[in-house]
Amino acid sequence: MKTIKHITLSLVIAIALNACTPKMAFTSSSVVPAASGTINVKKDKNENYTLKVNVHNLAESKNLTPSKGSYLVWMKQNDRSVKKLGQLNPSGKTLTASLSATAVAKPQEVFITAEDNAEILYPAGQTVLTTEK
């Protein structure tokens, strides 16, 4: 009987932890086929969402065809509005890039675009990676 209680408790804890820290993965890209990455989402003590984006094998934006100035990370919210989270700058042998951001709303989709200008307020360039299926 004690074993069943321990198993049940372990399952409840695992489900609770999984609900608090969802992990999203980017789908493969035809623009940058070798690129891959994940997004970890957590709710903080202020009821905001913290997002940690990690991407690997993301070719430098200047090497795309046509050449672009930067990669920007965006999220879609429940109301279908889009919020810019920040810029990615791949570096090193594995062309790794990461970004930490905070959002008031829970992300429904996270995507990365290749843009000419990092200062834009809305996505205009080609989507490179997305969590949308």
Short mmCIF file of C-alpha atoms in Angstrom, two decimals:
data_model
loop_
_atom_site.label_atom_id
_atom_site.label_comp_id
_atom_site.label_asym_id
_atom_site.label_seq_id
_atom_site.Cartn_x
_atom_site.Cartn_y
_atom_site.Cartn_z
CA MET A 1 0.00 0.00 0.00
CA LYS A 2 2.89 2.35 0.79
CA THR A 3 4.37 1.74 -2.66
CA ILE A 4 1.13 2.77 -4.39
CA LYS A 5 1.05 6.01 -2.37
CA HIS A 6 4.67 6.75 -3.32
CA ILE A 7 3.99 6.08 -7.00
CA THR A 8 0.86 8.25 -6.91
CA LEU A 9 2.72 11.06 -5.16
CA SER A 10 5.58 10.82 -7.67
CA LEU A 11 3.14 11.03 -10.58
CA VAL A 12 1.37 14.06 -9.10
CA ILE A 13 4.70 15.85 -8.57
CA ALA A 14 5.89 15.01 -12.09
CA ILE A 15 2.65 16.29 -13.64
CA ALA A 16 2.76 19.48 -11.56
CA LEU A 17 6.38 20.18 -12.50
CA ASN A 18 5.68 19.51 -16.16
CA ALA A 19 2.71 21.89 -16.11
CA CYS A 20 4.87 24.68 -14.66
CA THR A 21 7.73 24.37 -17.11
CA PRO A 22 6.47 23.55 -20.58
CA LYS A 23 9.14 23.03 -23.19
CA MET A 24 8.45 23.95 -26.79
CA ALA A 25 10.57 22.79 -29.70
CA PHE A 26 11.08 24.49 -33.04
CA THR A 27 10.02 22.54 -36.12
CA SER A 28 12.62 21.96 -38.83
CA SER A 29 13.20 24.75 -41.30
CA SER A 30 13.63 24.81 -45.07
CA VAL A 31 15.38 28.20 -44.74
CA VAL A 32 18.07 26.97 -42.31
CA PRO A 33 17.66 23.15 -42.37
CA ALA A 34 20.38 22.40 -39.78
CA ALA A 35 18.92 24.78 -37.19
CA SER A 36 17.20 23.39 -34.12
CA GLY A 37 16.17 24.73 -30.75
CA THR A 38 13.90 24.79 -27.74
CA ILE A 39 12.04 27.27 -25.57
CA ASN A 40 11.55 26.75 -21.84
CA VAL A 41 8.62 28.64 -20.34
CA LYS A 42 8.15 29.21 -16.60
CA LYS A 43 5.72 31.28 -14.60
CA ASP A 44 7.51 33.51 -12.09
CA LYS A 45 6.38 34.75 -8.67
CA ASN A 46 4.83 37.85 -10.29
CA GLU A 47 2.63 35.69 -12.57
CA ASN A 48 4.73 36.65 -15.62
CA TYR A 49 6.17 34.11 -18.05
CA THR A 50 9.93 33.79 -18.45
CA LEU A 51 11.11 32.34 -21.74
CA LYS A 52 14.56 30.92 -22.42
CA VAL A 53 15.23 30.39 -26.12
CA ASN A 54 18.19 28.20 -27.16
CA VAL A 55 19.06 27.61 -30.81
CA HIS A 56 21.90 25.62 -32.42
CA ASN A 57 23.25 25.55 -35.98
CA LEU A 58 21.61 28.86 -36.87
CA ALA A 59 23.57 30.17 -39.86
CA GLU A 60 24.60 33.80 -39.67
CA SER A 61 21.83 36.00 -41.08
CA LYS A 62 24.23 37.66 -43.54
CA ASN A 63 24.77 34.20 -45.12
CA LEU A 64 21.09 33.75 -46.01
CA THR A 65 19.82 34.28 -49.54
CA PRO A 66 18.93 37.09 -49.66
CA SER A 67 21.27 38.35 -46.95
CA LYS A 68 19.58 39.69 -43.78
CA GLY A 69 20.73 41.91 -40.93
CA SER A 70 19.49 39.96 -37.92
CA TYR A 71 17.30 37.27 -36.41
CA LEU A 72 14.39 38.38 -34.24
CA VAL A 73 12.35 36.24 -31.83
CA TRP A 74 8.58 36.81 -31.62
CA MET A 75 5.68 35.27 -29.73
CA LYS A 76 1.96 35.04 -30.52
CA GLN A 77 -0.35 35.51 -27.56
CA ASN A 78 -3.91 34.27 -26.92
CA ASP A 79 -5.41 37.35 -28.56
CA ARG A 80 -3.33 36.67 -31.71
CA SER A 81 -1.19 39.76 -31.10
CA VAL A 82 2.55 39.47 -31.70
CA LYS A 83 5.27 40.64 -29.32
CA LYS A 84 8.96 41.00 -30.14
CA LEU A 85 11.08 39.21 -27.54
CA GLY A 86 14.54 40.17 -28.79
CA GLN A 87 17.40 39.49 -31.15
CA LEU A 88 19.50 36.34 -31.64
CA ASN A 89 23.20 36.49 -32.53
CA PRO A 90 24.56 33.04 -33.40
CA SER A 91 28.23 32.52 -32.57
CA GLY A 92 30.89 29.86 -32.08
CA LYS A 93 31.52 26.66 -33.99
CA THR A 94 28.01 25.37 -33.31
CA LEU A 95 26.39 28.71 -34.22
CA THR A 96 24.56 28.80 -30.90
CA ALA A 97 22.30 31.64 -29.82
CA SER A 98 20.20 32.18 -26.72
CA LEU A 99 17.73 34.72 -25.42
CA SER A 100 15.92 35.26 -22.13
CA ALA A 101 12.70 37.30 -22.12
CA THR A 102 9.69 37.99 -19.94
CA ALA A 103 6.08 38.24 -21.10
CA VAL A 104 2.81 39.02 -19.33
CA ALA A 105 0.82 36.56 -21.47
CA LYS A 106 1.49 32.87 -22.02
CA PRO A 107 3.08 32.26 -25.43
CA GLN A 108 0.94 30.28 -27.86
CA GLU A 109 3.64 30.20 -30.53
CA VAL A 110 7.25 31.37 -30.69
CA PHE A 111 8.95 32.04 -34.02
CA ILE A 112 12.16 33.50 -35.40
CA THR A 113 12.34 35.71 -38.47
CA ALA A 114 15.27 36.96 -40.56
CA GLU A 115 14.98 40.73 -40.83
CA ASP A 116 16.82 43.58 -42.53
CA ASN A 117 16.33 45.85 -39.51
CA ALA A 118 16.36 44.79 -35.84
CA GLU A 119 14.37 47.86 -34.80
CA ILE A 120 11.11 46.85 -36.49
CA LEU A 121 7.98 46.47 -34.34
CA TYR A 122 6.22 43.73 -36.35
CA PRO A 123 7.60 40.72 -38.21
CA ALA A 124 8.15 41.42 -41.90
CA GLY A 125 10.86 38.96 -42.93
CA GLN A 126 10.93 35.28 -43.66
CA THR A 127 10.11 32.89 -40.79
CA VAL A 128 13.19 30.78 -40.11
CA LEU A 129 11.99 28.64 -37.18
CA THR A 130 8.60 28.24 -35.51
CA THR A 131 6.94 26.16 -32.80
CA GLU A 132 3.70 26.08 -34.80
CA LYS A 133 2.90 22.67 -36.23
#
